Amino acid sequence: MDTSTRTYPELFMQLGLDNNLLEIERFIATHSPLDNDVKLVDAPFWSASQRAFLKENYLADSDWILIIDQLNKALHEPKK
């Protein structure tokens, strides 16, 4: 069993997005906060393939789930 923890850079690379920390912070700042009633997979900025990746891995409770949950939380937090 793989017990490694996935990271934001790995997730963003998998999603085909810039995966350096500055670009990750910029992405989160640009797209947050999501309304509380908007599920992460339903956010309007995902492509169909990105949405499918997030949904499939969430439903499968894969090893991506922890970092997907962290991204979900980050995108729903109010801006400071």
Coordinates of C-alpha atoms in Angstrom, one line a residue, residues 32-57:
S32 CA -11.2 32.0 -4.1
P33 CA -13.4 32.2 -2.3
L34 CA -15.8 29.8 -3.9
D35 CA -19.4 30.1 -2.6
N36 CA -20.2 27.6 0.1
D37 CA -22.8 25.9 -2.2
V38 CA -20.2 25.3 -5.0
K39 CA -18.5 22.0 -4.9
L40 CA -14.9 21.9 -5.9
V41 CA -15.6 19.8 -8.9
D42 CA -18.3 22.2 -10.0
A43 CA -16.1 25.3 -10.0
P44 CA -16.4 27.0 -13.3
F45 CA -12.6 27.3 -13.9
W46 CA -11.9 23.5 -14.4
S47 CA -11.6 22.0 -17.8
A48 CA -13.6 18.8 -18.4
S49 CA -10.5 16.6 -17.9
Q50 CA -9.5 18.4 -14.7
R51 CA -13.1 18.1 -13.4
A52 CA -13.1 14.3 -14.3
F53 CA -9.7 13.8 -12.5
L54 CA -10.9 15.5 -9.3
K55 CA -14.2 13.7 -9.3
E56 CA -12.9 10.2 -10.1
N57 CA -10.1 10.5 -7.4

